Short mmCIF file of C-alpha atoms in Angstrom, two decimals:
data_model
loop_
_atom_site.label_atom_id
_atom_site.label_comp_id
_atom_site.label_asym_id
_atom_site.label_seq_id
_atom_site.Cartn_x
_atom_site.Cartn_y
_atom_site.Cartn_z
CA PHE A 1 0.00 0.00 0.00
CA GLU A 2 1.45 3.38 -1.07
CA SER A 3 0.40 5.92 1.53
CA PHE A 4 1.23 9.05 -0.46
CA ALA A 5 0.82 8.59 -4.20
CA SER A 6 -1.30 9.75 -7.13
CA PRO A 7 -2.90 8.13 -10.19
CA PHE A 8 0.09 9.40 -12.18
CA ASN A 9 2.88 7.77 -10.20
CA CYS A 10 1.35 4.81 -8.33
CA TYR A 11 3.83 1.94 -8.76
CA GLU A 12 1.26 -0.85 -8.82
CA MET A 13 -0.78 0.92 -11.49
CA LYS A 14 2.34 1.29 -13.63
CA GLN A 15 3.03 -2.43 -13.24
CA GLY A 16 -0.53 -3.28 -14.24
CA GLY A 17 -1.43 -4.79 -10.85
CA ASP A 18 -4.14 -4.03 -8.31
CA SER A 19 -3.71 -0.50 -7.05
CA GLU A 20 -3.98 0.30 -3.37
CA TYR A 21 -2.81 3.73 -2.50
CA GLY A 22 -3.66 6.91 -0.67
CA THR A 23 -3.78 10.35 -2.27
CA ALA A 24 -4.38 13.97 -1.33
CA PHE A 25 -7.58 14.20 -3.40
CA GLY A 26 -9.66 11.11 -2.66
CA ASP A 27 -12.86 12.54 -4.15
CA THR A 28 -11.43 12.68 -7.66
CA ASP A 29 -8.71 10.01 -7.42
CA ALA A 30 -11.17 7.36 -6.16
CA TRP A 31 -12.15 6.78 -9.79
CA PHE A 32 -8.58 5.61 -10.37
CA GLY A 33 -8.28 3.29 -7.37
CA SER A 34 -7.36 5.71 -4.59
CA GLU A 35 -8.54 4.89 -1.07
CA GLY A 36 -8.45 8.51 -0.06
CA SER A 37 -6.24 10.39 2.34
CA PHE A 38 -3.63 8.55 4.40
CA PHE A 39 -5.19 10.13 7.47
CA GLY A 40 -8.51 8.47 6.73
CA VAL A 41 -7.29 4.89 6.11
CA ASP A 42 -8.13 2.25 8.75
CA PHE A 43 -4.79 0.43 9.01
CA LEU A 44 -6.10 -1.79 11.82
CA SER A 45 -8.67 -3.48 9.59
CA LYS A 46 -6.30 -3.71 6.64
CA GLY A 47 -3.10 -4.94 8.25
CA GLY A 48 0.03 -5.44 6.15
CA CYS A 49 3.00 -3.41 4.99
CA PHE A 50 2.55 0.26 4.19
CA GLN A 51 5.06 2.38 2.30
CA ALA A 52 5.21 6.12 2.97
CA ASN A 53 7.14 8.80 1.11
CA PRO A 54 5.41 11.90 2.51
CA PRO A 55 5.82 15.56 1.54
CA PHE A 56 9.13 16.76 2.96
CA ALA A 57 7.68 19.14 5.56
CA SER A 58 8.69 18.48 9.15
CA GLU A 59 5.25 19.26 10.65
CA PHE A 60 3.56 17.00 8.13
CA MET A 61 5.99 14.18 8.90
CA GLU A 62 5.20 14.56 12.62
CA CYS A 63 1.45 14.30 11.96
CA MET A 64 2.06 11.22 9.82
CA TYR A 65 4.09 9.58 12.58
CA GLN A 66 1.43 10.30 15.21
CA ARG A 67 -1.15 8.41 13.14
CA MET A 68 1.25 5.50 12.61
CA HIS A 69 2.03 5.43 16.33
CA HIS A 70 -1.70 5.31 17.09
CA PHE A 71 -2.27 2.09 15.13
CA LEU A 72 0.98 0.46 16.20
CA SER A 73 0.17 1.03 19.87
CA MET A 74 -3.33 -0.42 19.37
CA THR A 75 -1.94 -3.62 17.88
CA ASN A 76 1.20 -4.15 19.91
CA GLY A 77 -0.32 -5.53 23.11
CA ASP A 78 0.47 -2.38 25.08
CA ASN A 79 -3.07 -1.07 24.83
CA ASP A 80 -6.09 -2.30 26.81
CA THR A 81 -8.17 -2.54 23.64
CA ALA A 82 -5.64 -4.70 21.79
CA ASP A 83 -6.88 -8.18 20.90
CA GLU A 84 -4.84 -11.35 21.11
CA GLU A 85 -5.18 -11.86 17.38
CA VAL A 86 -3.83 -8.70 15.80
CA PRO A 87 -2.77 -8.11 12.22
CA PRO A 88 0.90 -7.44 11.45
CA ILE A 89 1.42 -3.76 10.69
CA GLN A 90 4.64 -2.41 9.26
CA PHE A 91 5.40 1.09 7.99
CA ALA A 92 8.39 1.68 5.71
CA ILE A 93 9.02 5.43 5.63
CA PHE A 94 11.30 7.18 3.13
CA VAL A 95 12.33 10.73 4.03
CA PRO A 96 15.43 12.94 3.62
CA ALA A 97 18.08 12.30 6.28
CA TRP A 98 17.48 15.65 7.95
CA ALA A 99 18.63 14.76 11.46
CA GLU A 100 17.97 18.29 12.73
CA SER A 101 14.26 18.27 11.78
CA SER A 102 11.56 17.42 14.34
CA GLY A 103 9.85 15.08 11.86
CA TRP A 104 12.99 12.98 11.44
CA GLN A 105 13.63 12.97 15.19
CA SER A 106 10.10 11.75 15.99
CA LEU A 107 10.61 8.77 13.69
CA MET A 108 14.09 8.08 15.03
CA SER A 109 12.88 8.07 18.65
CA SER A 110 9.85 5.83 18.02
CA PRO A 111 9.57 2.81 20.33
CA TYR A 112 8.38 0.82 17.29
CA LEU A 113 11.50 1.47 15.23
CA SER A 114 12.97 -1.88 14.14
CA LYS A 115 15.44 -0.73 11.50
CA HIS A 116 16.92 2.49 10.19
CA CYS A 117 18.96 2.64 6.98
CA ILE A 118 20.65 5.56 5.25
CA ILE A 119 21.16 5.51 1.49
CA ASP A 120 23.89 7.76 0.09
CA GLN A 121 22.60 10.62 -2.05
CA LYS A 122 24.82 9.73 -5.04
CA LYS A 123 23.83 6.08 -5.07
CA HIS A 124 20.09 6.20 -5.57
CA TYR A 125 17.41 7.59 -7.85
CA TYR A 126 13.78 8.55 -7.47
CA ALA A 127 10.96 8.44 -9.98
CA GLU A 128 10.48 12.03 -11.07
CA GLY A 129 7.31 13.57 -9.66
CA THR A 130 6.44 14.89 -13.11
CA GLN A 131 7.33 11.64 -14.83
CA HIS A 132 3.97 11.57 -16.59
CA ARG A 133 5.17 14.60 -18.56
CA ARG A 134 8.60 13.18 -19.38
CA ILE A 135 9.79 10.60 -21.87
CA GLN A 136 10.10 7.22 -20.20
CA ARG A 137 13.34 5.28 -20.10
CA GLU A 138 12.21 2.54 -22.44
CA SER A 139 14.11 0.84 -25.21
CA ASN A 140 11.44 1.73 -27.75
CA ALA A 141 11.26 5.39 -26.74
CA LYS A 142 13.59 8.17 -27.74
CA ASP A 143 15.26 9.46 -24.58
CA ASP A 144 15.55 13.22 -24.24
CA GLY A 145 18.33 13.14 -21.65
CA LYS A 146 15.90 13.47 -18.74
CA GLY A 147 14.02 10.20 -18.39
CA SER A 148 11.60 9.27 -15.62
CA TYR A 149 14.29 9.03 -12.90
CA ARG A 150 16.49 11.63 -11.29
CA ILE A 151 19.29 11.37 -8.78
CA ALA A 152 18.29 12.03 -5.18
CA SER A 153 18.85 15.51 -3.78
CA PHE A 154 19.77 14.31 -0.27
CA ASP A 155 20.77 11.21 1.65
CA THR A 156 17.63 9.18 2.33
CA SER A 157 16.59 7.74 5.69
CA VAL A 158 14.48 4.60 5.58
CA PHE A 159 12.61 3.85 8.83
CA PHE A 160 10.87 0.53 9.51
CA LEU A 161 8.21 0.74 12.22
CA GLN A 162 6.68 -2.60 13.27
CA ASN A 163 4.30 -4.03 15.80
CA ALA A 164 5.11 -7.36 17.44
CA ALA A 165 3.23 -9.40 14.83
CA ALA A 166 5.09 -7.67 12.00
CA LYS A 167 8.46 -8.38 13.63
CA LYS A 168 7.64 -12.07 13.59
CA LYS A 169 6.35 -12.07 10.02
CA TRP A 170 8.99 -9.76 8.50
CA PRO A 171 12.22 -10.00 10.50
CA LEU A 172 14.73 -7.37 9.39
CA ASP A 173 18.43 -8.20 9.09
CA ASP A 174 21.55 -6.58 7.66
CA GLU A 175 20.61 -7.60 4.13
CA VAL A 176 17.90 -4.94 4.13
CA GLN A 177 20.47 -2.21 3.48
CA ASP A 178 21.92 -4.02 0.46
CA GLY A 179 18.45 -4.76 -0.87
CA LEU A 180 17.45 -1.11 -0.63
CA GLU A 181 20.59 0.13 -2.36
CA LYS A 182 20.07 -2.31 -5.23
CA ALA A 183 16.39 -1.37 -5.53
CA PHE A 184 17.18 2.35 -5.67
CA ALA A 185 20.12 2.05 -8.08
CA LEU A 186 19.70 2.13 -11.85
CA THR A 187 19.74 -1.16 -13.73
CA GLU A 188 22.47 -1.87 -16.30
CA ASP A 189 20.14 -0.92 -19.14
CA GLU A 190 19.21 2.32 -17.38
CA GLU A 191 22.90 3.07 -16.76
CA GLU A 192 23.54 2.71 -20.50
CA VAL A 193 20.64 5.03 -21.22
CA LYS A 194 22.05 7.50 -18.70
CA LYS A 195 25.51 7.40 -20.33
CA SER A 196 24.05 7.89 -23.79
CA SER A 197 21.87 10.69 -22.42
CA VAL A 198 24.90 12.45 -20.94
CA LYS A 199 26.75 12.07 -24.26
CA SER A 200 23.70 13.32 -26.13
CA LYS A 201 23.43 16.27 -23.74
CA LYS A 202 27.09 17.21 -24.28
CA LEU A 203 26.67 17.03 -28.06
CA SER A 204 23.54 19.13 -27.76
CA GLN A 205 25.41 21.71 -25.68
CA LYS A 206 28.23 21.85 -28.26
CA SER A 207 25.70 22.27 -31.06
CA ALA A 208 23.96 25.05 -29.12
CA HIS A 209 27.32 26.75 -28.53
CA ARG A 210 28.16 26.61 -32.24
CA GLN A 211 24.73 27.96 -33.12
CA ALA A 212 25.11 30.82 -30.62
CA LYS A 213 28.55 31.60 -32.03
CA LYS A 214 27.16 31.62 -35.57
CA GLN A 215 24.32 33.94 -34.55
CA THR A 216 26.79 36.30 -32.86
CA ALA A 217 28.91 36.44 -36.02
CA THR A 218 25.80 37.12 -38.12
CA GLN A 219 24.76 39.94 -35.79
CA GLN A 220 28.25 41.46 -35.98
CA LYS A 221 28.13 41.38 -39.78
CA LYS A 222 24.77 43.15 -39.74
CA VAL A 223 26.14 45.86 -37.44
CA ILE A 224 29.20 46.35 -39.69
CA LYS A 225 26.97 46.51 -42.78
CA GLN A 226 24.78 49.12 -41.12
CA GLN A 227 27.80 51.19 -40.16
CA GLN A 228 29.35 51.20 -43.68
CA PRO A 229 26.89 53.71 -45.31
CA GLU A 230 27.44 56.05 -42.37
CA LYS A 231 31.21 55.83 -42.84
CA LYS A 232 30.86 56.52 -46.59
CA LYS A 233 28.64 59.49 -45.83
CA ARG A 234 31.19 60.90 -43.39
CA LYS A 235 33.99 60.30 -45.90
CA LYS A 236 32.07 62.05 -48.69
CA LYS A 237 31.34 65.00 -46.42
CA SER A 238 34.99 65.22 -45.46
CA SER A 239 36.04 65.12 -49.15
CA THR A 240 33.57 67.92 -50.10
CA ALA A 241 34.83 70.05 -47.25
CA GLY A 242 38.40 69.50 -48.46
CA LYS A 243 37.57 70.60 -52.02
CA LYS A 244 35.81 73.67 -50.71
CA LYS A 245 38.81 74.56 -48.62
CA THR A 246 41.10 74.10 -51.66
CA LEU A 247 38.91 76.38 -53.80
CA MET A 248 38.87 78.96 -51.06
CA SER A 249 42.65 78.88 -50.68
CA GLY A 250 42.99 79.10 -54.51
CA GLY A 251 40.78 82.18 -54.47
CA GLU A 252 43.06 83.85 -51.95
CA ASP A 253 46.07 83.21 -54.21
CA GLU A 254 44.30 84.85 -57.16
CA MET A 255 43.42 87.88 -55.04
CA ASN A 256 47.08 88.23 -54.10
CA ILE A 257 48.09 88.22 -57.81
CA PHE A 258 45.45 90.84 -58.67
CA ASN A 259 46.63 92.93 -55.73
CA SER A 260 50.29 92.74 -56.85
CA LEU A 261 49.29 93.92 -60.36
CA GLY A 262 47.40 96.84 -58.89
CA LEU A 263 44.10 95.57 -60.24
CA VAL A 264 42.55 95.44 -56.78
CA ASP A 265 43.59 96.77 -53.38
CA GLY A 266 43.81 94.80 -50.17
CA ASP A 267 40.09 95.25 -49.53
CA GLY A 268 39.09 93.92 -52.94
CA ASN A 269 38.33 97.40 -54.43
CA GLU A 270 39.47 98.47 -57.88
CA GLY A 271 43.24 99.28 -57.85
CA LYS A 272 45.18 102.23 -59.29
CA GLN A 273 46.44 100.31 -62.30
CA ARG A 274 42.93 99.22 -63.17
CA LYS A 275 41.66 102.85 -62.92
CA LYS A 276 44.51 104.19 -65.12
CA SER A 277 43.81 101.60 -67.80
CA ARG A 278 40.13 102.47 -67.78
CA SER A 279 40.83 106.22 -68.10
CA LYS A 280 43.05 105.68 -71.17
CA LYS A 281 40.19 103.88 -72.89
CA HIS A 282 37.89 106.85 -72.32
CA ARG A 283 40.37 109.17 -74.00
#
């Protein structure tokens, strides 16, 4: 029984088996096999092994533990209402190894704790919460480098809480740790997919880098092309100004010649020589 699941990621549903799981929205998820909220399930009448991977909020984890403790105490022979024939009840809880959180501490200090295992962050994977929107790691599907699994973000603590009947039915030994690590690790096929995905991702990054480089070069060419007419315009303007200056300086030279011949004076008026020549003509 999965205590905190959804129709999208329930393991038994994915395997095609009978689905027994709890969800946050029992009213809508009931149509897909949900038994409603974890806090509304009668574990005493069901009996069995219950898996819990709750939301990673310390207060929520504490509330979850209090409900587990309630049923374990009712079926462990330490309660006046406990019957002689009680069902075995075991909770396997998967939470981040946050030793400083009150939720983690409540589980660690439980009198019903039979086994506690820690799985190294780098050695295990989780099914992605949004796996229904991602391409599955299947041989007949094109992998996009993401897949339905992702490496864990933290070390994981696995707590096993059991009543007396569960301890007899499911004794826990040192092999539990090895079994958990194998279950959480990727299979050989998945490892190959992961390697090819990493390679594909690197190639994709290189391709993206080349494309970005090409776009940058194209943009630079556009800028240069836009600047060229402006440069030509400035050059033409400079050339026109130069010609004008040359003409003006040439004009000054001519005025100097006329002045030396007495045709004009320094102010540009008619010179003495020019006046004498004009008076001769009148005679």
